[in-house]
Amino acid sequence: MIPIKKPLVATIICCCFLTGCWDKRELNEIAIAVAFGIDKSDEGFRVSAQVVVPSAISSDKGAEGTPVLLFQADGETAYEAIRKMTKQVPRKIYPGHLKLLVIGEEMAREGIWDSLDLFVRDWEVRPDFSVVVARDRPASDILRVPTALDTIPANKLFDMLENSSDNWSEVHKMTLFELLADISSDGKDAVLTGILSSADADSNTGKEATEEIHPSARLYFDNLAVFEKDRLVGWLDAEQSKGFNYVAGNIKNTVETISCPEGGSVAIEVTKSDAKIKASFSGGNPEMEIIIKNKGNVGSVQCGLDMKKPESIHILDNLFEKKLTGIIEETVKETQSRGRSDIFGFGQTIHRSHPDKWKSLKGEWDEHGFENVPVKVKVEMNIRMTGTLLNPL
């Protein structure tokens, strides 16, 4: 047997890691898309791509020209539409840095599964980008609006969605992976945050719009879109969106304003919120229980409650629990009255905890099961801190 020297083995192993980047592309060969919009068109799909202009954002020269460009094309499929953009763009559209996918409301109401197929199959796409629905307008209108504070609108919207999702209870950030999981799950339907524009026909949506103190065209996130499988079927209002996020365990930090017994109000910062959904059976029929446990601090006081007294904190705890219980009960009631869209995942909870019983319920859950299941709501609040100032100024 011929002995093999260790240096030779080490050299061979190192060579295996020096094969080069066979699929690399130079920056001047690609057009980096940071946002896509998908709308309905006569051909089938209209895809809009927000593409970065490297020369306009280069750090070694002043900002010159528009930092992004918007390209559009129609096709029988979204994939075809993007490939058709080569008639307008001298470089291949590269989706590896995608931040945001905006789906027009009209397209969302027809179904979004075919729109998502492209992004799931393309190995260049990272599925951690956010997905939102353009409310009452095409997605392309959203991607046309420039933004202040960040030269690239998609980056600003991505950060704004993340910030709002972390600090305000009416908004929820949903990635492609999470959306696909909800759409394909038994006993669970999806929700997506809506994005709106204040722009109208006379609004300025050019680069100079970002130089205005109060731009005529603004983008903002508001309320949640309700889906049945992959089709948009309605919208939750602000309070219902808040109620859903509490039940879904999406609350990281938010503020609730509580009315005091003798007038005025107190703002409570919710610093932690844990949600649990339990399924039980009575007489062979399912029953659901929602338990929400919260912790928080007093943010501001505009009423006569004496924050030095423990009973005042107890009063606020009770008032918070009563208010949030009402919001959640109303949200569940309204959602059940629409039928079919189990956005809370009641069916999924039954499936996990009582798989044998779910087999008999699954077939009619969307038609009759979800809308008829009794739901109990229990909310707990523990206010721990009142701030450095005990009473209002």
XYZ file of C-alpha atoms in Angstrom:
393
model
C 0.000 0.000 0.000
C 1.453 3.326 -1.058
C 1.585 5.776 1.881
C -0.157 9.114 1.331
C 1.572 12.101 2.808
C -0.489 14.465 4.950
C 0.612 17.631 3.068
C -0.683 16.100 -0.173
C -4.035 15.284 1.403
C -4.305 18.816 2.791
C -3.528 20.276 -0.639
C -6.216 18.168 -2.327
C -8.813 19.176 0.270
C -7.967 22.870 -0.110
C -8.319 22.619 -3.879
C -11.894 21.431 -3.412
C -12.745 24.779 -1.812
C -11.015 26.821 -4.512
C -13.247 25.911 -7.419
C -14.416 29.488 -7.839
C -17.866 31.054 -8.047
C -19.171 29.422 -11.219
C -22.461 31.308 -11.059
C -21.194 34.735 -10.040
C -22.439 37.861 -11.786
C -20.788 41.249 -11.829
C -22.743 44.233 -10.518
C -22.670 45.882 -13.932
C -24.381 42.833 -15.432
C -27.533 42.840 -13.290
C -30.395 45.175 -12.352
C -31.076 44.792 -8.624
C -34.809 44.671 -7.881
C -35.713 45.668 -4.319
C -39.503 45.531 -4.727
C -42.000 43.867 -7.030
C -45.633 44.757 -7.586
C -48.128 42.322 -9.092
C -51.417 43.436 -10.625
C -54.070 41.977 -12.869
C -53.859 42.813 -16.586
C -55.636 41.813 -19.805
C -52.863 39.294 -20.504
C -52.991 37.937 -16.975
C -50.262 39.553 -14.886
C -48.689 42.996 -14.773
C -45.395 42.992 -12.889
C -43.684 46.181 -11.720
C -40.050 46.094 -10.629
C -38.448 48.813 -8.514
C -34.797 48.692 -9.574
C -31.849 50.421 -7.904
C -29.741 52.859 -9.941
C -26.215 52.291 -8.542
C -24.751 55.531 -9.899
C -27.439 57.594 -8.137
C -26.706 56.146 -4.682
C -22.947 55.758 -4.956
C -21.171 57.014 -1.817
C -18.185 58.395 -3.711
C -20.245 60.955 -5.568
C -23.182 63.192 -4.776
C -26.714 61.934 -5.250
C -27.411 62.446 -8.936
C -30.634 61.456 -10.636
C -33.381 59.154 -9.468
C -32.176 56.451 -7.023
C -34.653 53.874 -8.370
C -36.479 53.222 -11.616
C -39.790 51.431 -12.144
C -40.156 48.968 -15.007
C -43.386 47.230 -16.012
C -44.383 44.400 -18.304
C -47.431 42.191 -18.872
C -47.507 38.446 -19.418
C -49.610 35.317 -19.108
C -47.489 34.484 -16.053
C -45.505 36.673 -13.672
C -42.339 34.878 -14.775
C -43.003 35.759 -18.409
C -43.712 39.388 -17.509
C -40.389 39.754 -15.702
C -38.515 38.217 -18.633
C -40.292 40.646 -20.994
C -38.678 43.495 -19.062
C -35.475 42.720 -20.956
C -37.044 44.748 -23.786
C -36.737 47.805 -21.522
C -33.788 46.979 -19.263
C -30.261 46.316 -20.595
C -29.525 44.002 -17.648
C -31.153 40.899 -16.192
C -33.516 41.616 -13.304
C -31.897 40.184 -10.168
C -34.265 39.440 -7.216
C -31.651 38.385 -4.649
C -32.051 41.593 -2.618
C -35.853 41.710 -2.713
C -37.339 43.546 0.281
C -41.025 43.898 -0.532
C -43.738 42.295 -2.638
C -46.861 44.420 -3.143
C -49.986 42.713 -4.472
C -52.754 44.853 -5.938
C -56.178 44.423 -4.324
C -57.866 43.336 -7.558
C -55.264 40.612 -8.064
C -55.492 39.568 -4.402
C -59.253 39.061 -4.702
C -58.726 36.692 -7.642
C -56.066 34.670 -5.819
C -52.375 35.116 -5.052
C -51.067 31.543 -5.276
C -50.016 31.844 -8.929
C -48.351 35.179 -8.136
C -46.254 33.589 -5.395
C -45.203 30.547 -7.424
C -42.404 32.430 -9.172
C -40.804 33.602 -5.936
C -40.897 30.131 -4.410
C -39.268 28.431 -7.400
C -36.520 30.968 -8.134
C -33.385 29.896 -6.242
C -32.045 33.462 -6.376
C -34.908 34.761 -4.220
C -34.545 34.862 -0.438
C -38.030 34.138 0.976
C -37.640 36.464 3.974
C -39.042 39.518 2.163
C -42.340 41.046 3.307
C -45.661 40.749 1.470
C -48.389 43.421 1.641
C -51.623 44.261 -0.192
C -52.173 47.607 -1.928
C -55.592 48.721 -0.763
C -58.010 50.228 -3.301
C -55.325 50.679 -5.961
C -52.816 48.820 -8.125
C -49.493 47.776 -6.651
C -47.713 49.822 -9.318
C -49.158 53.032 -7.825
C -47.508 52.216 -4.501
C -44.097 51.603 -6.055
C -44.231 54.936 -7.910
C -44.315 57.027 -4.737
C -40.886 58.324 -3.604
C -40.016 58.362 0.081
C -38.143 60.691 2.395
C -35.400 59.605 4.858
C -34.342 56.747 2.586
C -33.439 57.157 -1.067
C -34.682 53.652 -1.893
C -38.469 53.435 -1.261
C -38.510 49.637 -0.810
C -35.916 49.826 1.966
C -37.880 52.535 3.725
C -41.147 50.598 3.485
C -39.488 47.404 4.723
C -38.046 49.223 7.760
C -41.308 51.092 8.360
C -43.293 47.842 8.340
C -40.854 46.221 10.758
C -40.891 49.243 13.076
C -44.678 49.508 13.061
C -45.101 45.763 13.576
C -42.798 45.939 16.601
C -44.439 48.987 18.177
C -48.079 49.238 17.097
C -50.776 46.606 17.443
C -52.673 47.186 14.187
C -49.879 46.115 11.828
C -48.264 42.724 11.224
C -45.178 41.908 9.182
C -45.627 38.740 7.116
C -42.815 37.084 5.171
C -43.300 34.875 2.138
C -42.476 31.748 4.170
C -45.083 32.630 6.821
C -47.695 33.448 4.193
C -47.188 30.155 2.370
C -47.456 28.255 5.660
C -50.807 29.890 6.479
C -52.259 29.410 2.999
C -51.343 25.738 2.868
C -52.310 24.899 6.472
C -55.462 23.039 7.468
C -57.600 25.095 9.830
C -55.725 28.383 9.390
C -56.157 31.303 6.985
C -53.812 34.178 6.278
C -53.856 37.907 6.897
C -51.648 40.535 5.258
C -51.065 44.154 6.164
C -52.557 46.714 3.811
C -50.514 49.547 2.349
C -52.233 52.770 1.347
C -51.215 55.900 -0.507
C -52.497 59.400 0.104
C -51.698 60.275 -3.521
C -54.456 61.423 -5.839
C -54.483 62.591 -9.437
C -52.942 65.950 -8.512
C -50.337 64.610 -6.077
C -46.673 65.133 -6.773
C -44.971 61.735 -7.025
C -41.702 62.910 -8.534
C -38.310 63.156 -6.831
C -39.102 66.689 -5.685
C -41.934 65.268 -3.554
C -39.353 64.074 -1.033
C -38.130 67.646 -0.638
C -41.496 68.912 0.605
C -41.985 69.361 4.368
C -45.402 67.721 4.064
C -45.402 65.664 0.845
C -48.726 65.425 -0.994
C -48.125 61.715 -1.566
C -47.419 59.519 1.446
C -47.393 55.769 1.979
C -48.604 54.185 5.193
C -49.621 50.790 6.556
C -53.111 50.346 7.948
C -55.418 47.442 8.803
C -55.243 43.793 7.843
C -56.489 41.985 4.746
C -58.367 38.719 5.410
C -57.847 35.752 3.098
C -59.760 32.562 2.477
C -57.066 30.199 1.226
C -55.284 32.425 -1.312
C -58.116 34.888 -2.027
C -58.697 38.243 -0.363
C -62.240 38.295 1.017
C -62.331 41.391 3.227
C -60.597 43.789 5.579
C -60.417 44.165 9.344
C -60.794 47.679 10.727
C -58.264 49.198 13.138
C -59.742 47.702 16.332
C -60.268 44.300 14.725
C -56.696 44.299 13.409
C -55.551 45.009 16.940
C -57.714 42.206 18.325
C -56.355 39.728 15.796
C -52.728 40.549 16.591
C -53.320 39.986 20.311
C -54.903 36.590 19.658
C -52.176 35.609 17.183
C -49.434 36.501 19.667
C -48.000 39.160 17.366
C -47.794 41.928 19.979
C -44.237 42.921 20.867
C -44.908 46.423 22.170
C -47.848 48.773 21.790
C -49.943 51.406 23.573
C -53.546 51.193 24.759
C -55.440 54.233 26.011
C -57.796 53.492 28.908
C -60.673 55.752 29.968
C -60.647 56.580 33.688
C -63.822 56.085 35.784
C -64.245 59.808 36.469
C -63.105 61.154 33.110
C -59.743 61.541 31.456
C -57.486 58.739 30.332
C -54.311 56.772 30.975
C -51.966 55.470 28.278
C -50.650 51.983 29.023
C -47.539 50.688 27.292
C -47.864 46.948 26.713
C -44.346 45.549 27.024
C -45.211 41.860 26.803
C -48.208 39.903 25.579
C -48.520 36.121 25.478
C -51.432 34.401 23.769
C -52.672 30.856 24.052
C -55.594 29.170 22.323
C -57.071 26.026 23.871
C -59.529 23.583 22.353
C -61.914 21.394 24.340
C -65.004 19.339 23.588
C -68.429 19.338 25.187
C -71.006 16.834 24.005
C -68.833 16.093 20.992
C -68.740 19.738 19.908
C -65.582 21.890 19.952
C -65.162 24.927 22.197
C -62.310 27.426 22.069
C -60.709 29.486 24.826
C -58.391 32.429 24.176
C -56.077 33.426 27.036
C -54.056 36.650 26.757
C -51.542 37.525 29.496
C -50.058 41.021 29.376
C -47.475 43.073 31.215
C -47.113 46.814 30.920
C -46.256 50.211 32.301
C -48.080 53.498 32.714
C -47.046 55.757 29.845
C -48.998 58.927 30.634
C -51.773 60.004 32.996
C -54.507 62.539 32.161
C -56.963 61.799 34.945
C -57.340 62.009 38.719
C -56.205 58.491 39.647
C -53.552 58.541 42.370
C -50.694 56.422 41.032
C -49.224 56.103 44.538
C -52.121 53.872 45.589
C -52.009 50.153 44.714
C -55.771 50.174 44.224
C -55.347 52.659 41.347
C -53.090 50.202 39.556
C -55.635 47.457 40.232
C -58.349 49.635 38.689
C -56.225 50.180 35.581
C -55.531 46.450 35.308
C -59.264 45.737 35.380
C -60.100 48.512 32.905
C -57.452 47.263 30.493
C -58.705 43.680 30.773
C -62.289 44.761 30.157
C -61.389 46.867 27.118
C -59.192 44.264 25.457
C -61.701 41.483 26.157
C -64.346 43.535 24.351
C -62.058 44.185 21.379
C -61.167 40.512 20.983
C -64.763 39.300 21.420
C -65.953 41.765 18.786
C -63.140 40.742 16.418
C -63.977 37.046 16.762
C -67.706 37.710 16.374
C -67.234 39.814 13.245
C -64.842 37.318 11.677
C -67.152 34.384 12.395
C -70.123 36.272 10.943
C -68.276 36.448 7.623
C -67.667 32.691 7.800
C -65.019 30.455 6.247
C -61.840 32.480 7.056
C -60.334 30.985 10.207
C -57.579 33.580 10.654
C -57.158 32.668 14.340
C -56.199 29.087 13.573
C -58.931 27.505 15.708
C -59.029 24.543 13.339
C -55.256 24.233 13.487
C -55.413 24.185 17.298
C -57.984 21.367 17.224
C -55.860 19.509 14.685
C -52.814 19.637 16.953
C -54.498 18.883 20.271
C -57.268 16.511 19.116
C -56.135 15.012 15.788
C -58.671 12.187 15.972
C -61.600 14.596 16.347
C -60.223 16.915 13.660
C -60.622 14.161 11.072
C -64.397 14.325 11.425
C -64.503 18.146 11.602
C -62.088 18.982 8.795
C -64.480 18.433 5.896
C -67.051 20.991 7.058
C -64.846 23.325 9.098
C -64.743 26.109 6.517
C -68.440 25.809 5.691
C -69.980 25.497 9.157
C -67.452 24.637 11.848
C -65.512 27.871 12.294
C -68.468 30.231 12.309
C -70.374 28.194 14.921
C -67.673 27.290 17.441
C -68.187 28.961 20.874
C -65.250 31.131 21.982
C -64.373 32.305 25.499
C -61.905 35.141 26.043
C -59.799 35.664 29.153
C -57.462 38.660 29.451
C -54.990 39.341 32.255
C -52.983 42.538 32.803
C -50.147 43.236 35.203
C -49.059 46.885 35.302
C -45.643 46.953 36.934
C -44.285 50.493 36.635
C -45.851 53.946 36.782
C -42.820 55.965 35.666
C -40.787 58.525 37.584
C -43.799 60.835 37.899
C -46.539 59.363 40.089
C -49.364 61.791 39.286
C -50.249 63.992 36.293
C -48.725 67.448 35.999
